[in-house]
Structures are given as structure tokens and as C-alpha cells.
């Protein structure tokens, strides 16, 4: 079973993908390319970031899920762990993705105030550079310290509680109704005060907890929105189906997409 | 008046900053660094992306607005316009930020199927590389084509309707109650079914339209959320103040932050 995610080797997306498959993993450079590969049948599974400031953005993933018909079959939560990786402690530049550099700012200010900081395309790219150039240290997950590279310091990120979340996506035919969480995209094709409230009431009326609500411009016209809704309930539950029927009535000029039900896996 | 935003010269953030100030603009490498610079008094204004898949992420901006006390004083909306920029048409590599490469995929597949694509740290960095290396073309805003660089093609992005949104932030003492939109961060320090609905009802009851609602993990404990809410009403309005009083009562164990009221500026 082929899984596609954001490359190159060693990204946090690669780690999340490794946690859900023992088979082949291939890499592309954008969330949309992952969505297209799964939709076209070029891959069986895709792993996309939903809360991650380093690889891809929430925005890009929300738009891909609204535009490409896919099933969400699992959620993977993994902590952000940044390590300083180099051939030795004699480096004069620290390279990494700009967000990783920012997340390690306190450590770098205290320990390497005079070392240059250089933003590069990804944390994984910074490891490649450190492998080639003894004067450069990279910042990436500690598992990247192999071969000639050593772990200069671990867990150098500012906030230890930071975590990243990924969805595992599959073709729509593999959509499941089992699992404790469910995701939907709702396009009401309407805009009036209280609309979002009306869309959320059917869940509250049935004691279904909302774990995430995000709005995105539809791209159709200014002020026109899509809503991404995650709930702590499965599609197999009668109350979830009843809530969705009410929402479909509210969105009668638009559409409701059931992305699927799934369980959450925590990876260390 | 010093304004700080995401660098280097030529980013979309730089363009948005140029639209709101005629004075000095300086650059940093993360949204959090912008927030800190304004909070510390190192800059008078900051320009941060709120919906932009290229520089910074929604996630990073939401967290900075929750953690650093700032006022939002304006919103700037600008279209994404990507151009192919090089010394001549004889290039064998197209470099840019991975999201920009992804947003131009249809054009590149049709017109340059055999040219290598290389992700780099930013669209602005791709222009710097194209300026140094005649074999590399960059993808960035067309205004970057100056000096030895020519515009090989304009508006090569897949979706012409794509736009990016930025907030202009200022020290909390400059918070305004005038302006047609307002933003808040609400931390209820509680989690039960219907909570988000209860937080939104005070707006709906007063015919106040919600233009954006996003939830973010609080970092305190799993399943504990902050809510970012934008409404189409000013803080100067009695109905907005009345709604906020109800919300403050609901969040009595947490807090409500008024980011301010502001107007939206569209930049071409």
C-alpha cells in the first residue's frame, strides 16, 4: 500500500506517515499534490498536516479537502521535537525552516548568539545541508542524526507542549462510519447573521462536542464561506446522522461533504 | 513610523506592508518575532498574514495573537499574483517556495514539463537566486522583475481568485473601537458540548455576522481550546459591547481579549 506525504525524507509528515504504514512512502511538495495523488489512484493513502506551522498550512489542507473528494480515515498527533544536528560542534551557521528557527529562538539566543541563522525550504533540507557542509548545523527531529551527523542538543524548541496533527486521507470509497471523531465540510451557499450558529445548533442539541470549527472563503464571492467542522462523535451514531440531516436542510442551496469517521493515534 | 513584517524584500507581506506605510519597513523571519517586536516597542506596526499559505501560517498568527497582547488596527486584502521571473527564457530550473510552485503547477506542467522544480525558503529568495544564476527562474510577484531580470510570464497561478489577508498590529495602547470589523480571542477554560454555540449566540441574538471562527488548542491540556472570532461590527457599537459582556460571563474562569476594531483595505 503506497502512502504519499510531504518530503523530503525526515520531515515531520514523513514521521507521521511512518507511524501508520510499514509499506512504501513517496514524497511530493504540496498538500494539494497529495490530495490529487490519492484521488487519482496514484497512492492508496495520503498524510496531510492539519495543525502544523512547518510543513503546509491549515489553509492549504482545508482548501484541498474542500476541493478534492477524499475520505479522512485517521488522525495522527505527534509532538514537535527539534534537535540541533551537525557533523561537530564547530559550526558557524544554523539552517532550518524559518518556523523551526523561530520555535528554537530562546535556545539559540542563549547558546549560540553569534551564529548565523539561515532559512531554508524545510527541516529535512537543513539536515541534507549539514551532511554536506561541516560549518552548518540543521534543526530537525532528532532521528535525523545518523551517519556522519551527531546530535548536538535535543528538545531545543521553546514550548515543549507543542504538537502537530495530521489527517490520513484515502479514496472516497474507503470512507468509514466507525471511529470516535468525524469531519465534515459544509458549504451553505448563503450568508446571514446567525448562519454559523444555525449550522452548529444541531450538534449542541444532541450533546455532540465540536472539536474544531474553521471557516474559509469559498472563492465564489467575497463574504461567502465554507465551514470545516470536526465533532467528537461517529457517523455510525444515530444522533450524528440526525444532526447532519438538519444541516443538509440548512445548506439546501449548497452542499455537505462527510469526510468520514476515524480514531486518533498519538505517536511519540 | 517603523513597520516590521516577514522578509526578505519582495515577499507578499512586504507588499502588504508597503500599502499601509510610506515609512521604514524592516524584516524578520517569523510571525512571533513580528509580534514581539511590536509588543517590545522595537516597531510601531507589524504586518502578519492571517490567510496566506506562503509566508507564515494561520496557526502561527493565531497563536501569536493569543500569547502576545497586541491591537489589530487594520486588515489588508491583496490578490496572489505569481510571475515567472528570470534573466532570459533559457533556464533549466524553476525555484520558489513550495506552495508557490504548487499554485503554479498547471502552468508549469503545460509550458515547462521538463524543467526541474526546486523548493526554496521564500518567493523572495527565488528572485535572489534568479538574479545570481541565469539557469534559474523564480516565481514571485511581478514587481520583482527589475534590473537584469525580465518577466517571462505573468499571472501563472492556478486560481485567479486566490487572495491573501493580513492584519496590521500595533501596541495595545492603540486599540481602536472605530471600524466596521472587530476581532476577539476567547479562552473559556472549559469544555462541554454546546460551549462554542453558547459563545456565538450573543452575536446571533443581535444580528451580528461572524466572518471568521477558528479554534486552537490552548496548550494547557488536551481538548482545551481558545476561540478566535471576527465579527462584522465595531466595538463602538452598543450591541457588540452587550454581546461581549455575555461572553465574558460564559468565560468567567478564563478570559476574553478584545483585539480591536478596524476597517478592511483591498490592495491590487
Coordinates of C-alpha atoms in Angstrom, one line a residue:
Chain A
X1 CA 0.0 0.0 0.0
X2 CA 1.6 3.2 -1.2
X3 CA 1.4 6.3 1.0
X4 CA 2.3 9.8 -0.2
X5 CA 3.2 12.8 2.0
X6 CA 5.3 15.9 2.2
X7 CA 9.0 15.4 1.5
X8 CA 11.9 15.1 1.5
X9 CA 12.9 12.2 3.8
X10 CA 12.9 13.2 7.5
X11 CA 10.0 15.8 7.5
X12 CA 7.5 15.6 10.4
X13 CA 4.9 14.5 7.8
X14 CA 7.3 11.6 6.9
X15 CA 7.4 10.6 10.6
X16 CA 3.6 10.7 10.9
X17 CA 3.3 8.6 7.7
X18 CA 5.8 6.1 9.0
X19 CA 3.6 5.6 12.1
X20 CA 0.7 4.5 10.0
X21 CA 2.3 2.3 7.4
X22 CA 5.0 -0.3 7.1
X23 CA 4.9 -0.1 3.3
X24 CA 6.2 2.3 0.7
X25 CA 6.2 6.1 1.3
X26 CA 6.7 8.5 -1.5
X27 CA 7.1 12.3 -1.4
X28 CA 5.6 15.3 -3.1
X29 CA 5.9 19.0 -2.4
X30 CA 2.4 20.2 -1.6
X31 CA -0.7 19.2 0.2
X32 CA -2.7 19.6 -3.0
X33 CA -0.4 17.2 -4.8
X34 CA -1.0 14.6 -2.0
X35 CA -4.8 15.1 -2.4
X36 CA -4.6 14.7 -6.1
X37 CA -2.4 11.6 -5.9
X38 CA -4.9 9.8 -3.7
X39 CA -7.9 11.0 -5.7
X40 CA -6.3 9.8 -9.0
X41 CA -5.3 6.4 -7.6
X42 CA -1.6 7.1 -7.8
X43 CA -1.4 6.4 -4.0
X44 CA -3.6 4.5 -1.6
X45 CA -3.1 6.8 1.4
X46 CA -2.0 10.4 1.9
X47 CA -0.8 12.0 5.1
X48 CA -1.5 15.8 5.3
X49 CA -0.8 18.3 8.1
X50 CA -3.9 19.9 9.7
X51 CA -2.2 21.8 12.6
X52 CA 1.5 22.3 11.8
X53 CA 3.3 25.6 11.2
X54 CA 6.3 24.0 9.4
X55 CA 5.1 21.8 6.5
X56 CA 2.0 23.0 4.8
X57 CA -0.6 25.2 6.4
X58 CA -4.0 24.7 7.8
X59 CA -5.3 26.8 5.0
X60 CA -3.8 24.7 2.3
X61 CA -5.2 21.5 3.8
X62 CA -8.7 22.9 4.3
X63 CA -8.8 24.0 0.7
X64 CA -7.6 20.7 -0.6
X65 CA -10.3 18.8 1.5
X66 CA -13.0 21.2 0.2
X67 CA -11.9 20.9 -3.5
X68 CA -10.9 17.2 -3.8
X69 CA -13.3 14.4 -2.8
X70 CA -11.4 12.3 -0.2
X71 CA -12.1 10.3 2.9
X72 CA -10.4 11.0 6.3
X73 CA -9.6 7.6 7.8
X74 CA -7.4 8.5 10.8
X75 CA -5.9 11.4 12.8
X76 CA -2.3 11.2 14.0
X77 CA -1.0 13.5 16.7
X78 CA 2.7 13.8 17.3
X79 CA 4.8 16.2 19.4
X80 CA 7.2 18.7 17.8
X81 CA 10.7 17.8 18.8
X82 CA 13.5 19.9 17.4
X83 CA 17.2 18.9 17.7
X84 CA 20.4 20.6 16.7
X85 CA 22.2 18.3 14.3
X86 CA 25.7 18.8 12.8
X87 CA 29.0 17.0 12.0
X88 CA 30.6 18.5 15.1
X89 CA 30.1 21.5 17.4
X90 CA 32.3 23.6 15.2
X91 CA 29.6 25.3 13.0
X92 CA 29.1 28.9 12.2
X93 CA 25.6 28.8 10.7
X94 CA 22.3 27.2 11.8
X95 CA 20.0 26.5 8.9
X96 CA 16.3 25.3 9.1
X97 CA 12.8 26.1 8.0
X98 CA 12.1 29.7 9.2
X99 CA 9.3 28.4 11.6
X100 CA 11.7 25.9 13.2
X101 CA 14.3 28.6 13.7
X102 CA 11.6 30.7 15.3
X103 CA 10.5 27.9 17.6
X104 CA 14.1 27.4 18.8
X105 CA 14.9 31.1 19.3
X106 CA 15.3 31.1 23.0
X107 CA 17.7 28.2 22.9
X108 CA 19.7 29.7 20.0
X109 CA 19.8 33.2 21.6
X110 CA 21.2 31.7 24.9
X111 CA 23.7 29.2 23.5
X112 CA 24.7 30.4 20.0
X113 CA 24.1 34.2 20.0
X114 CA 26.8 34.8 17.3
X115 CA 25.9 32.0 14.9
X116 CA 24.2 33.0 11.7
X117 CA 20.6 31.7 11.1
X118 CA 19.6 30.8 7.6
X119 CA 16.1 29.9 6.5
X120 CA 15.9 27.0 4.0
X121 CA 12.9 25.2 2.4
X122 CA 12.4 22.5 5.1
X123 CA 13.8 21.0 8.2
X124 CA 14.8 18.0 6.1
X125 CA 16.7 20.2 3.7
X126 CA 18.7 21.6 6.6
X127 CA 19.8 18.0 7.5
X128 CA 20.9 17.5 3.9
X129 CA 23.0 20.7 4.0
X130 CA 24.5 19.7 7.4
X131 CA 25.5 16.4 5.9
X132 CA 27.4 18.1 3.1
X133 CA 28.8 21.1 4.9
X134 CA 30.7 20.8 8.3
X135 CA 30.2 24.5 9.0
X136 CA 26.4 24.2 9.0
X137 CA 24.1 22.8 11.7
X138 CA 20.5 21.8 10.9
X139 CA 17.4 21.8 13.1
X140 CA 15.1 18.8 12.7
X141 CA 13.7 15.8 14.5
X142 CA 16.5 14.0 16.5
X143 CA 16.0 10.8 14.4
X144 CA 17.8 12.6 11.5
X145 CA 21.1 12.4 13.4
X146 CA 22.7 9.4 11.6
X147 CA 25.8 8.7 9.6
X148 CA 28.4 11.5 10.0
X149 CA 25.8 13.6 11.8
X150 CA 25.7 13.9 15.6
X151 CA 23.0 15.2 18.0
X152 CA 24.5 18.4 19.4
X153 CA 21.3 19.1 21.5
X154 CA 17.8 17.7 21.8
X155 CA 14.4 19.3 22.6
X156 CA 15.6 22.8 21.9
X157 CA 12.1 24.1 21.0
X158 CA 10.6 26.9 23.1
X159 CA 7.4 25.2 24.1
X160 CA 7.6 21.6 25.0
X161 CA 3.8 21.1 24.7
X162 CA 3.7 21.9 21.0
X163 CA 2.1 19.2 18.9
X164 CA 1.3 18.6 15.3
X165 CA -1.8 16.9 13.9
X166 CA -2.1 15.1 10.6
X167 CA -5.1 13.5 8.7
X168 CA -4.6 10.2 6.9
X169 CA -6.7 10.5 3.7
X170 CA -8.0 7.7 1.4
X171 CA -10.2 7.5 -1.7
X172 CA -13.9 8.3 -1.0
X173 CA -14.8 4.6 -1.5
X174 CA -13.0 3.8 1.8
X175 CA -14.9 6.3 3.8
X176 CA -15.8 4.8 7.2
X177 CA -18.6 5.4 9.7
X178 CA -16.8 3.8 12.6
X179 CA -14.5 5.8 14.8
X180 CA -15.0 8.3 17.6
X181 CA -14.4 11.5 15.6
X182 CA -16.0 12.8 12.4
X183 CA -15.2 15.6 9.9
X184 CA -17.5 17.5 7.6
X185 CA -17.2 20.3 5.1
X186 CA -20.4 22.5 4.8
X187 CA -21.0 25.0 2.0
X188 CA -24.3 26.7 2.8
X189 CA -24.1 29.0 -0.3
X190 CA -25.7 31.7 1.9
X191 CA -24.5 34.4 4.3
X192 CA -26.7 36.0 7.0
X193 CA -26.2 36.8 10.7
X194 CA -26.6 33.6 12.8
X195 CA -25.9 31.2 9.9
X196 CA -22.9 29.5 11.5
X197 CA -24.9 29.3 14.8
X198 CA -27.7 27.5 13.0
X199 CA -25.2 25.1 11.5
X200 CA -23.8 24.3 14.9
X201 CA -27.1 24.0 16.9
X202 CA -28.0 20.5 15.6
X203 CA -24.8 19.2 17.2
X204 CA -25.3 21.1 20.5
X205 CA -29.0 19.9 20.7
X206 CA -27.7 16.3 20.7
X207 CA -24.8 16.9 23.2
X208 CA -22.2 16.4 20.4
X209 CA -19.0 18.2 21.2
X210 CA -17.3 20.3 18.4
X211 CA -13.6 19.8 18.5
X212 CA -12.8 22.2 15.6
X213 CA -14.6 24.8 13.5
X214 CA -12.9 26.8 10.8
X215 CA -14.2 29.0 8.1
X216 CA -12.6 29.5 4.7
X217 CA -13.6 31.9 1.9
X218 CA -15.4 29.8 -0.8
X219 CA -13.7 31.6 -3.6
X220 CA -17.1 32.2 -5.2
X221 CA -17.7 35.7 -4.0
X222 CA -16.4 37.9 -1.1
X223 CA -18.0 37.1 2.2
X224 CA -19.1 33.6 1.1
X225 CA -17.7 30.9 3.3
X226 CA -17.2 27.1 3.6
X227 CA -17.1 25.6 7.2
X228 CA -14.9 22.8 8.3
X229 CA -16.4 21.0 11.3
X230 CA -14.9 18.2 13.5
X231 CA -17.1 16.6 16.1
X232 CA -16.4 14.0 18.9
X233 CA -18.9 11.5 17.6
X234 CA -19.0 8.8 14.9
X235 CA -21.1 8.8 11.7
X236 CA -22.4 5.4 12.8
X237 CA -24.3 7.1 15.6
X238 CA -27.9 7.9 15.0
X239 CA -27.6 11.4 16.7
X240 CA -24.8 12.4 14.2
X241 CA -26.9 11.3 11.2
X242 CA -29.9 13.3 12.6
X243 CA -27.7 16.4 13.1
X244 CA -26.4 16.1 9.5
X245 CA -29.9 15.8 8.1
X246 CA -30.8 19.2 9.8
X247 CA -27.6 20.7 8.4
X248 CA -28.3 19.5 4.9
X249 CA -31.7 21.2 5.1
X250 CA -30.0 24.4 6.1
X251 CA -27.5 24.0 3.2
X252 CA -30.1 23.2 0.6
X253 CA -28.6 25.7 -1.9
X254 CA -25.1 24.4 -1.2
X255 CA -23.7 21.0 -0.1
X256 CA -22.4 19.0 2.9
X257 CA -19.5 16.6 2.5
X258 CA -19.0 13.8 5.0
X259 CA -15.2 13.3 5.2
X260 CA -15.6 10.2 7.4
X261 CA -15.2 8.9 10.9
X262 CA -11.9 7.9 12.4
X263 CA -9.9 7.4 15.6
X264 CA -7.0 9.5 16.9
X265 CA -3.5 7.9 17.3
X266 CA -0.8 9.6 19.4
X267 CA 2.7 9.0 18.2
X268 CA 5.8 9.8 20.4
Chain B
X1 CA 6.9 55.1 12.0
X2 CA 8.7 51.7 11.8
X3 CA 6.8 48.7 10.4
X4 CA 8.1 45.1 10.7
X5 CA 7.0 42.2 8.6
X6 CA 8.2 38.9 7.0
X7 CA 11.3 39.2 4.8
X8 CA 13.2 39.4 2.7
X9 CA 12.4 42.2 0.3
X10 CA 9.7 41.3 -2.2
X11 CA 7.6 38.9 -0.1
X12 CA 3.8 39.3 -0.3
X13 CA 3.9 40.5 3.4
X14 CA 6.3 43.2 2.2
X15 CA 3.8 44.3 -0.4
X16 CA 1.0 44.4 2.1
X17 CA 3.2 46.5 4.5
X18 CA 4.1 48.9 1.7
X19 CA 0.4 49.5 1.1
X20 CA -0.1 50.8 4.7
X21 CA 3.1 52.8 5.3
X22 CA 5.4 55.2 3.5
X23 CA 8.0 55.0 6.2
X24 CA 10.6 52.4 7.1
X25 CA 9.9 48.7 6.8
X26 CA 12.2 46.1 8.4
X27 CA 12.1 42.3 8.1
X28 CA 12.2 39.4 10.5
X29 CA 11.7 35.7 9.9
X30 CA 8.7 34.7 11.8
X31 CA 5.2 35.9 12.8
X32 CA 6.1 35.6 16.5
X33 CA 9.2 37.8 16.0
X34 CA 6.9 40.5 14.5
X35 CA 4.5 40.2 17.4
X36 CA 7.4 40.5 19.9
X37 CA 8.9 43.5 18.1
X38 CA 5.7 45.5 18.3
X39 CA 5.0 44.4 21.9
X40 CA 8.5 45.4 23.0
X41 CA 8.3 48.8 21.2
X42 CA 11.0 47.9 18.7
X43 CA 8.5 48.7 15.9
X44 CA 5.3 50.8 15.8
X45 CA 3.4 48.4 13.5
X46 CA 3.6 44.8 12.4
X47 CA 2.0 43.2 9.3
X48 CA 1.2 39.5 9.8
X49 CA -0.5 37.0 7.4
X50 CA -3.9 35.7 8.6
X51 CA -4.8 33.7 5.4
X52 CA -1.8 33.0 3.3
X53 CA -0.3 29.6 2.5
X54 CA 3.1 31.0 1.5
X55 CA 4.5 33.2 4.3
X56 CA 3.6 32.1 7.8
X57 CA 0.5 30.1 8.6
X58 CA -2.8 30.9 10.1
X59 CA -1.8 28.7 13.0
X60 CA 1.3 30.7 13.8
X61 CA -0.6 34.0 13.6
X62 CA -3.5 32.8 15.8
X63 CA -1.0 31.6 18.5
X64 CA 0.9 34.9 18.4
X65 CA -2.3 36.9 18.8
X66 CA -3.3 34.7 21.8
X67 CA 0.1 34.8 23.5
X68 CA 1.2 38.4 22.9
X69 CA -1.0 41.4 23.9
X70 CA -1.5 43.4 20.6
X71 CA -4.1 45.6 19.0
X72 CA -5.4 44.8 15.4
X73 CA -5.8 48.2 13.7
X74 CA -6.4 47.2 10.1
X75 CA -7.0 44.3 7.7
X76 CA -5.3 44.3 4.2
X77 CA -6.6 42.0 1.5
X78 CA -4.4 41.5 -1.6
X79 CA -4.6 39.0 -4.5
X80 CA -2.0 36.4 -5.0
X81 CA -0.2 37.2 -8.3
X82 CA 2.6 34.9 -9.3
X83 CA 5.0 35.7 -12.2
X84 CA 7.8 33.7 -13.8
X85 CA 11.0 35.8 -13.5
X86 CA 14.4 35.1 -15.0
X87 CA 17.4 36.7 -16.8
X88 CA 16.2 35.1 -20.1
X89 CA 14.0 32.3 -21.3
X90 CA 17.0 29.9 -21.2
X91 CA 16.6 28.4 -17.7
X92 CA 16.6 24.8 -16.7
X93 CA 15.3 25.1 -13.1
X94 CA 12.3 26.9 -11.6
X95 CA 12.8 27.7 -7.9
X96 CA 10.3 29.1 -5.4
X97 CA 8.5 28.5 -2.1
X98 CA 6.9 25.0 -2.3
X99 CA 3.4 26.5 -2.1
X100 CA 4.1 28.9 -4.9
X101 CA 5.4 26.0 -7.1
X102 CA 2.2 24.1 -6.2
X103 CA 0.0 27.1 -7.0
X104 CA 1.5 27.3 -10.5
X105 CA 1.6 23.6 -11.3
X106 CA -0.9 23.7 -14.2
X107 CA 1.1 26.4 -16.0
X108 CA 4.4 24.7 -15.3
X109 CA 3.2 21.3 -16.4
X110 CA 1.9 22.7 -19.7
X111 CA 4.7 25.1 -20.6
X112 CA 7.8 23.7 -18.8
X113 CA 7.2 20.0 -18.3
X114 CA 11.0 19.1 -18.4
X115 CA 12.3 21.9 -16.2
X116 CA 13.4 21.0 -12.7
X117 CA 11.4 22.5 -9.8
X118 CA 13.3 23.3 -6.6
X119 CA 11.7 24.4 -3.3
X120 CA 13.5 27.3 -1.6
X121 CA 12.7 29.2 1.7
X122 CA 10.6 32.0 0.1
X123 CA 9.4 33.5 -3.2
X124 CA 11.7 36.5 -2.5
X125 CA 14.7 34.1 -2.1
X126 CA 13.9 32.6 -5.6
X127 CA 14.2 36.1 -7.0
X128 CA 17.6 36.5 -5.4
X129 CA 18.8 33.2 -6.9
X130 CA 17.5 34.1 -10.3
X131 CA 19.4 37.4 -10.1
X132 CA 22.6 35.4 -9.5
X133 CA 22.1 32.4 -11.7
X134 CA 21.0 32.7 -15.4
X135 CA 19.9 29.0 -15.4
X136 CA 17.3 29.5 -12.6
X137 CA 13.8 31.2 -12.9
X138 CA 12.0 32.4 -9.8
X139 CA 8.3 32.6 -9.1
X140 CA 7.2 35.7 -7.2
X141 CA 5.1 38.9 -7.5
X142 CA 5.7 40.5 -11.0
X143 CA 7.0 43.7 -9.3
X144 CA 10.2 41.7 -8.5
X145 CA 11.2 41.7 -12.2
X146 CA 13.7 44.6 -12.2
X147 CA 17.4 45.1 -13.0
X148 CA 18.7 42.2 -15.1
X149 CA 15.5 40.2 -14.5
X150 CA 12.7 40.0 -17.0
X151 CA 9.0 39.0 -16.7
X152 CA 8.8 35.7 -18.6
X153 CA 5.1 35.2 -17.8
X154 CA 2.5 36.9 -15.5
X155 CA -0.5 35.5 -13.6
X156 CA 0.6 31.9 -13.8
X157 CA -1.2 30.8 -10.6
X158 CA -3.8 28.1 -11.0
X159 CA -6.7 30.1 -9.3
X160 CA -7.0 33.7 -10.2
X161 CA -9.5 34.3 -7.3
X162 CA -6.9 33.5 -4.6
X163 CA -6.3 36.3 -2.2
X164 CA -4.2 36.7 0.9
X165 CA -5.2 38.6 4.1
X166 CA -3.0 40.4 6.6
X167 CA -3.6 42.1 9.9
X168 CA -1.8 45.3 10.8
X169 CA -0.9 45.0 14.6
X170 CA 0.0 47.8 17.0
X171 CA 0.7 48.1 20.7
X172 CA -2.3 47.5 22.9
X173 CA -2.5 51.2 23.8
X174 CA -3.5 52.0 20.2
X175 CA -6.5 49.7 20.3
X176 CA -9.4 51.3 18.5
X177 CA -13.2 50.9 18.9
X178 CA -13.9 52.5 15.5
X179 CA -14.1 50.4 12.3
X180 CA -16.5 48.0 10.8
X181 CA -14.9 44.7 11.8
X182 CA -13.7 43.5 15.3
X183 CA -11.6 40.6 16.5
X184 CA -11.6 38.8 19.8
X185 CA -9.8 35.8 21.4
X186 CA -11.9 33.9 23.9
X187 CA -10.4 31.4 26.3
X188 CA -13.4 29.9 28.2
X189 CA -11.1 27.5 30.3
X190 CA -13.9 24.9 30.0
X191 CA -15.1 22.2 27.5
X192 CA -18.6 20.8 27.2
X193 CA -21.0 20.1 24.3
X194 CA -22.6 23.3 23.2
X195 CA -19.9 25.6 24.6
X196 CA -18.8 27.1 21.3
X197 CA -22.5 27.6 20.4
X198 CA -23.1 29.5 23.7
X199 CA -20.2 31.7 22.8
X200 CA -21.6 32.5 19.4
X201 CA -25.3 33.0 20.4
X202 CA -24.8 36.5 21.9
X203 CA -23.7 37.7 18.4
X204 CA -26.5 36.0 16.6
X205 CA -29.1 37.3 19.0
X206 CA -28.0 40.8 18.0
X207 CA -27.8 40.2 14.2
X208 CA -24.0 40.5 14.2
X209 CA -22.5 38.5 11.4
X210 CA -19.5 36.2 12.2
X211 CA -16.9 36.5 9.5
X212 CA -14.4 34.0 11.0
X213 CA -14.3 31.5 13.8
X214 CA -11.3 29.3 14.4
X215 CA -10.4 27.1 17.4
X216 CA -6.8 26.4 18.6
X217 CA -5.6 24.1 21.3
X218 CA -4.8 26.2 24.4
X219 CA -1.7 24.2 25.2
X220 CA -2.9 23.8 28.7
X221 CA -4.4 20.3 28.4
X222 CA -5.7 18.1 25.6
X223 CA -9.2 19.1 24.4
X224 CA -8.9 22.6 25.8
X225 CA -9.4 25.3 23.2
X226 CA -9.1 29.0 22.5
X227 CA -11.5 30.6 20.0
X228 CA -10.6 33.3 17.6
X229 CA -13.7 35.3 16.5
X230 CA -14.1 38.0 13.9
X231 CA -17.4 39.9 13.5
X232 CA -18.8 42.4 11.0
X233 CA -19.5 45.0 13.7
X234 CA -17.4 47.7 15.6
X235 CA -16.5 47.7 19.3
X236 CA -18.1 51.3 19.4
X237 CA -21.5 49.7 18.8
X238 CA -23.6 49.1 21.9
X239 CA -24.7 45.6 20.6
X240 CA -21.1 44.5 20.3
X241 CA -20.4 45.5 23.9
X242 CA -23.5 43.8 25.1
X243 CA -22.6 40.6 23.3
X244 CA -19.1 40.7 24.8
X245 CA -20.4 41.1 28.3
X246 CA -22.4 37.9 27.9
X247 CA -19.4 36.1 26.5
X248 CA -17.2 37.3 29.4
X249 CA -19.8 35.8 31.8
X250 CA -19.5 32.5 30.0
X251 CA -15.7 32.7 30.1
X252 CA -15.6 33.6 33.8
X253 CA -12.9 31.0 34.5
X254 CA -10.9 32.2 31.5
X255 CA -10.5 35.4 29.6
X256 CA -11.7 37.5 26.6
X257 CA -9.2 39.6 24.7
X258 CA -10.6 42.5 22.5
X259 CA -8.0 42.8 19.7
X260 CA -9.7 45.9 18.4
X261 CA -11.9 47.3 15.6
X262 CA -10.6 48.1 12.2
X263 CA -11.5 48.6 8.5
X264 CA -10.5 46.4 5.6
X265 CA -8.4 47.7 2.7
X266 CA -8.2 46.0 -0.6
X267 CA -4.8 46.3 -2.4
X268 CA -4.3 45.4 -6.1

